[in-house]
Short mmCIF file of C-alpha atoms in Angstrom, two decimals:
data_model
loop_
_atom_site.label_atom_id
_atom_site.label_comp_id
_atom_site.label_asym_id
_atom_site.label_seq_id
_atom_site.Cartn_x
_atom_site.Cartn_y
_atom_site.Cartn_z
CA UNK A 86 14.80 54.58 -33.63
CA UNK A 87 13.79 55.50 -36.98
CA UNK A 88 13.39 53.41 -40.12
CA UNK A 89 12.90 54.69 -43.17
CA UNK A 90 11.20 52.22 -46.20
CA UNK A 91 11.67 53.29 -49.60
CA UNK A 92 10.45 51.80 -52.98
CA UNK A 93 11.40 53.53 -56.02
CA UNK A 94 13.87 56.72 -56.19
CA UNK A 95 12.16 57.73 -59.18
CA UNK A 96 10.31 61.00 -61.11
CA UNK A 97 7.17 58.93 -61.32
CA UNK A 98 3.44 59.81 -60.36
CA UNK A 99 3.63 56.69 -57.62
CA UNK A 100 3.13 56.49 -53.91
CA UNK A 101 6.20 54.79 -54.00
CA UNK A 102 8.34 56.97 -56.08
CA UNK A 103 10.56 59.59 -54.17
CA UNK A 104 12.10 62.18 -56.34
CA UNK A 105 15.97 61.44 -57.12
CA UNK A 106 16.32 65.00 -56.21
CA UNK A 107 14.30 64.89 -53.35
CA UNK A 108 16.21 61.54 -52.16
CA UNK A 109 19.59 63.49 -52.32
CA UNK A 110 18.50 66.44 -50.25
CA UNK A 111 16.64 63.57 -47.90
CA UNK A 112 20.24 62.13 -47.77
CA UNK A 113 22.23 65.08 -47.17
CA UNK A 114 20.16 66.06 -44.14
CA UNK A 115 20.99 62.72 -42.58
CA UNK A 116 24.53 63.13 -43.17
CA UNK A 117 24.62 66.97 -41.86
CA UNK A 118 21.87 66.40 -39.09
CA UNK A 119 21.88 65.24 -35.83
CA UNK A 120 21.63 61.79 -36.59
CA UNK A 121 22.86 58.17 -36.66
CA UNK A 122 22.62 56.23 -39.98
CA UNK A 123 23.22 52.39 -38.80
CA UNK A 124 23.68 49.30 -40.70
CA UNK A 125 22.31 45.75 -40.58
CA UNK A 126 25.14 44.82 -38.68
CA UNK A 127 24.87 47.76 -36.00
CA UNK A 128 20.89 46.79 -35.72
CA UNK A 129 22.35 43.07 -35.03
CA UNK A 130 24.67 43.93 -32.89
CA UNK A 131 22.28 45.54 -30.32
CA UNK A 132 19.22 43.42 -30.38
CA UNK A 133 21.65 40.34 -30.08
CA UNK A 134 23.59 41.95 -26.78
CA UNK A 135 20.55 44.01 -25.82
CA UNK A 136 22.56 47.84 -26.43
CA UNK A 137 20.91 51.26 -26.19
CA UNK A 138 20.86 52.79 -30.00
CA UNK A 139 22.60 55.72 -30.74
CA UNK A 140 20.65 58.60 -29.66
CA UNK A 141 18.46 59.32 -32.80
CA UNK A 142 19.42 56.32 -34.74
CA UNK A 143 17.98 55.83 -38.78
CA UNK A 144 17.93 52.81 -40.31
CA UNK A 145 17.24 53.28 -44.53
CA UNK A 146 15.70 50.31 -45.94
CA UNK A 147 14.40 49.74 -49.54
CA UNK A 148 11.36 47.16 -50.61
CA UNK A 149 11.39 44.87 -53.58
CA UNK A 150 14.77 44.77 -55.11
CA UNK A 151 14.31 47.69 -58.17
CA UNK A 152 17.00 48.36 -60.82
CA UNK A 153 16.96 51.75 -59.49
CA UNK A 154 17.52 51.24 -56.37
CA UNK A 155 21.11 50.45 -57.70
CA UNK A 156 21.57 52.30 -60.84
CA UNK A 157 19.84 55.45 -59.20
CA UNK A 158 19.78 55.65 -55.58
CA UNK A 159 23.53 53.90 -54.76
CA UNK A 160 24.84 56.53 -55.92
CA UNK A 161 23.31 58.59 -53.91
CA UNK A 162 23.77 56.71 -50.36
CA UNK A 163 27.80 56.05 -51.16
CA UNK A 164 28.02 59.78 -52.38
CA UNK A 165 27.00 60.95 -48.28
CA UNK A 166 28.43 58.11 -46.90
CA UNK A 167 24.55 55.98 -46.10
CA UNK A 168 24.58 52.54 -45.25
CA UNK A 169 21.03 50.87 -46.36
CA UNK A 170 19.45 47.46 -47.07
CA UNK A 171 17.71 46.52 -49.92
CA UNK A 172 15.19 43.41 -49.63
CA UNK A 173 14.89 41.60 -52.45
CA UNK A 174 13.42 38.83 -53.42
CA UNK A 175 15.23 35.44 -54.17
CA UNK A 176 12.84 34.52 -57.28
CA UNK A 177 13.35 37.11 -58.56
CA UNK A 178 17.40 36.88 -59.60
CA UNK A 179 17.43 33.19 -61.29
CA UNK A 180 16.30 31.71 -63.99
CA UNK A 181 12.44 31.10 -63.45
CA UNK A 182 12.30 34.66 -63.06
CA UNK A 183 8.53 35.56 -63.86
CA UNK A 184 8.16 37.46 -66.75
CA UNK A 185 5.29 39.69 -65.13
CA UNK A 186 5.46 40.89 -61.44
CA UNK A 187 3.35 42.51 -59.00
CA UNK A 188 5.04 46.18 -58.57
CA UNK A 189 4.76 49.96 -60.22
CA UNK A 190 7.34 48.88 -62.45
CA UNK A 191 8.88 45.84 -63.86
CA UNK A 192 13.00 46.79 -63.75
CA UNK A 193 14.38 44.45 -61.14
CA UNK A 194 17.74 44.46 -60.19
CA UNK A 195 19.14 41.41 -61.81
CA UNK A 196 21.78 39.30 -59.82
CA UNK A 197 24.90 41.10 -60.89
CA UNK A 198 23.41 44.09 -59.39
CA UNK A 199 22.28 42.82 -56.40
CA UNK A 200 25.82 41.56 -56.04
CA UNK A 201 26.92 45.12 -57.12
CA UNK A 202 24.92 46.46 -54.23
CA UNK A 203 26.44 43.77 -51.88
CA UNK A 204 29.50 44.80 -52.87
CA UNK A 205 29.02 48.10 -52.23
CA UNK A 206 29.12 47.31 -48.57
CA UNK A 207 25.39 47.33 -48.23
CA UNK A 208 22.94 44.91 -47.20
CA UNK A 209 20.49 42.85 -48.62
CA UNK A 210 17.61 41.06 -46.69
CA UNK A 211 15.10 38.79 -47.99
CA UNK A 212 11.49 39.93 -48.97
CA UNK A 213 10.23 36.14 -49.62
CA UNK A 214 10.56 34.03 -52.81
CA UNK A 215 8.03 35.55 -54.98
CA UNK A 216 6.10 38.16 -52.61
CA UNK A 217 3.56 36.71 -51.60
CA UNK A 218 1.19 38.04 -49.16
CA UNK A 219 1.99 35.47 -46.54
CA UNK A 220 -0.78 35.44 -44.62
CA UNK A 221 -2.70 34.08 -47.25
CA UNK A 222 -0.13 30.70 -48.00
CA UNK A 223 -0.43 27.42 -46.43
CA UNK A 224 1.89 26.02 -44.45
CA UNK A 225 4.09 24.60 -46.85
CA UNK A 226 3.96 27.30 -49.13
CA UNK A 227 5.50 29.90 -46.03
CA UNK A 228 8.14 27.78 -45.82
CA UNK A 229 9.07 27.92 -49.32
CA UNK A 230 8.59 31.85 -48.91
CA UNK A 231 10.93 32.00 -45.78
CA UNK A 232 12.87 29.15 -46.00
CA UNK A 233 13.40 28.46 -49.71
CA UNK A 234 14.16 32.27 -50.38
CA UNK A 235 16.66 31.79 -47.91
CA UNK A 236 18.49 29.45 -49.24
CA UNK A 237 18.31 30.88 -52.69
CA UNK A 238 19.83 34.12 -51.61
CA UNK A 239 22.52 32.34 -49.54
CA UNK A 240 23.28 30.10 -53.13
CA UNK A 241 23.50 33.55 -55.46
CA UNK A 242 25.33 35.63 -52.80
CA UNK A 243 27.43 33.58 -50.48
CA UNK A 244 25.85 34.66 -47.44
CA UNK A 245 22.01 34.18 -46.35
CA UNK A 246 20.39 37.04 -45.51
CA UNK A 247 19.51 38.06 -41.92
CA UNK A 248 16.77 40.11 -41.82
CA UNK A 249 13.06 39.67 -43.49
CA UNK A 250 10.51 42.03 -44.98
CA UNK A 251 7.28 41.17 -44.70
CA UNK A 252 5.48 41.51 -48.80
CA UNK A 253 2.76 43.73 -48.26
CA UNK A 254 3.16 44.30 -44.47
CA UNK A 255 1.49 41.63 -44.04
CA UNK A 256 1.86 38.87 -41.31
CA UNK A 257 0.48 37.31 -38.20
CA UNK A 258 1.69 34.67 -35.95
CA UNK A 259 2.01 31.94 -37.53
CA UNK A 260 3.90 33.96 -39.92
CA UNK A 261 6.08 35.45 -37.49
CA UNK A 262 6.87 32.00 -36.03
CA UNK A 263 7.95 30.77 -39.49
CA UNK A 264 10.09 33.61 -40.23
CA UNK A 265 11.82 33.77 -36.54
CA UNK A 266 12.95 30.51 -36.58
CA UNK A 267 15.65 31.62 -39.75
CA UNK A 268 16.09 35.44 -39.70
CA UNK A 269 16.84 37.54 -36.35
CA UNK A 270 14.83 40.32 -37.27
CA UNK A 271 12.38 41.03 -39.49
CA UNK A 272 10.85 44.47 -40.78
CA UNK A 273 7.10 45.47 -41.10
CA UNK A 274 5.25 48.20 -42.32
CA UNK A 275 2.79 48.58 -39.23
CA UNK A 276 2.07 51.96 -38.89
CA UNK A 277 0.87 52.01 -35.18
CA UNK A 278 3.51 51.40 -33.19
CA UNK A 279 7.35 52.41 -32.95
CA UNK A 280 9.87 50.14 -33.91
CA UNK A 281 11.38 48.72 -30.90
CA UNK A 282 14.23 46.42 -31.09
CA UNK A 283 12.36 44.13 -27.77
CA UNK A 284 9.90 43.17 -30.51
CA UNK A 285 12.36 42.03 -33.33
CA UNK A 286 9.49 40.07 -35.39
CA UNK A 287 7.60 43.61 -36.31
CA UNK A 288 10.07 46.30 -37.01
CA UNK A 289 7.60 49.00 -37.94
CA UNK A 290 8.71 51.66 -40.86
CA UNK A 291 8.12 55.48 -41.93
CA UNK A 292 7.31 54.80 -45.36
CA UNK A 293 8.67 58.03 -46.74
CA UNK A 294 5.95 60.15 -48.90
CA UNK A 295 7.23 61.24 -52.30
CA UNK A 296 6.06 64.84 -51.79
CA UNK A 297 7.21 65.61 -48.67
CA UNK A 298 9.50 68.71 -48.26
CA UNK A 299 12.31 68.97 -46.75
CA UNK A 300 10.82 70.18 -43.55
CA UNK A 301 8.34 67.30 -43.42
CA UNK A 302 10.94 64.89 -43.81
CA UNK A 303 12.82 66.18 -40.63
CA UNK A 304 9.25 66.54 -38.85
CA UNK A 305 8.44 62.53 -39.62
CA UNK A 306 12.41 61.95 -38.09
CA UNK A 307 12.32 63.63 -35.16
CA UNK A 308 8.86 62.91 -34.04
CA UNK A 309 8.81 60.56 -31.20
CA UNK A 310 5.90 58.68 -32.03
CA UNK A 311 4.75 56.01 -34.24
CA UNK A 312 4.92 55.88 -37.93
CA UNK A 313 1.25 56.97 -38.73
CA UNK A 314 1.16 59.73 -36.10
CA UNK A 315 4.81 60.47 -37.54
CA UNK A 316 3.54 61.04 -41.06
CA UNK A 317 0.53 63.09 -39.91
CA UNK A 318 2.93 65.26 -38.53
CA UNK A 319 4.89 65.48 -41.52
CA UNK A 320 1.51 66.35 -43.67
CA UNK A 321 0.89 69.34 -41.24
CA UNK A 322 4.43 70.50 -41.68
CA UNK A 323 3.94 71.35 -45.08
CA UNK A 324 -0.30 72.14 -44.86
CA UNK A 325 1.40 75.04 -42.63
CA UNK A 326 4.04 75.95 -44.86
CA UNK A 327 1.10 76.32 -47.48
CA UNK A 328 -1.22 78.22 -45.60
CA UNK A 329 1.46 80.76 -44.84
CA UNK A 330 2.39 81.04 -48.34
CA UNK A 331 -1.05 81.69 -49.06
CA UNK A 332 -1.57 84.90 -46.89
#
């Protein structure tokens, strides 16, 4: 299995900012190619009962709740028929809102978009209260982080969220025990190992590189490996297609 983190859809010189145009072709590959775009619910499903995956299964996942994610890259996902979850985060969409927050750019999605994208027939997970790098909290702040963003989300959008996206990446075991006793799964960013549905509590994710071709982008999908070796392989992709071009 295959999941894909995203950040911004975006023409902006950012790690985290793929190309709108870039994201479409990314899209349309996935609809045309041999693959299996799942939801939250089909992810779930199989953990839950312990099901085989569809033979090259995706799942598309976006970090931190942008504007753009639903003005910009909605569009995009309904257009070729992509299921996705956005993780948000549940301070983010009331009133306390901060007025300054730590990502490339400061356009949240505000509630009625987050309910737009709900609405849409996509999911939304939680990505803590405020992101905080969890790790670094004390007890009782965690469980405000898992627990209280939990029940914020399940107050502004009348169902609480079931997975979790670990701010930063970052987590450890007590971290993992306070987020497994409220979401079934939760997603990671560890690049080192494959995402494996027996390990539920560390869902490991491509993050996908904004200048990646095409190529590169189908290189990072089908390689059977982990996320790191997976992007490597995507880099060499297109160092090859340069050095050709350059004879």
């Amino acid at each position: 299995m295959r999941i894909l983190m995203y950040h911004l859809v975006q023409d902006l010189p950012s790690p985290m900012a793929v190309p709108p145009e870039r994201f479409t072709q990314q899209m349309e590959l996935l609809a045309n190619g041999p693959y299996t775009v799942v939801t939250e619910d089909d992810l779930h499903t199989m953990v839950a009962r312990g099901l085989p995956l569809p033979a090259n299964a995706v799942l598309i996942t976006f970090d931190d709740g942008y504007a753009n994610t639903v003005s910009t890259a909605l569009p995009v996902l309904d257009r070729f028929g992509m299921p996705a979850v956005m993780a948000v985060c549940g301070g983010y969409l009331g009133a306390d809102r901060p007025r300054q927050v730590c990502h490339p750019v400061q356009e949240l999605a505000d509630l009625d978009q987050v309910r737009h994208w709900a609405a849409s027939g996509h999911a939304v997970a939680a990505h803590s209260y405020t992101h905080q790098r969890l790790t670094a909290t004390s007890d009782l702040a965690l469980a405000w982080q898992t627990a209280g963003d939990r029940e914020v989300l399940a107050e502004l959008l009348g169902r609480p969220p079931r997975t979790f996206a670990y701010p930063y990446g970052a987590y450890d075991a007590r971290v993992q025990r306070a987020v497994a006793e409220l979401y079934p799964l939760a997603l990671a960013t560890d690049e080192h190992h494959r995402a494996d549905v027996h390990h539920p509590y560390a869902l490991s994710r491509i993050q996908v590189d904004p200048g990646w071709s095409l190529a590169a982008f189908r290189t990072a999908l089908d390689s059977e490996t982990d996320p790191a070796a997976a992007q490597r392989a995507a880099r060499q992709t297109d160092a090859r297609t340069r050095e050709e071009h350059s004879r």
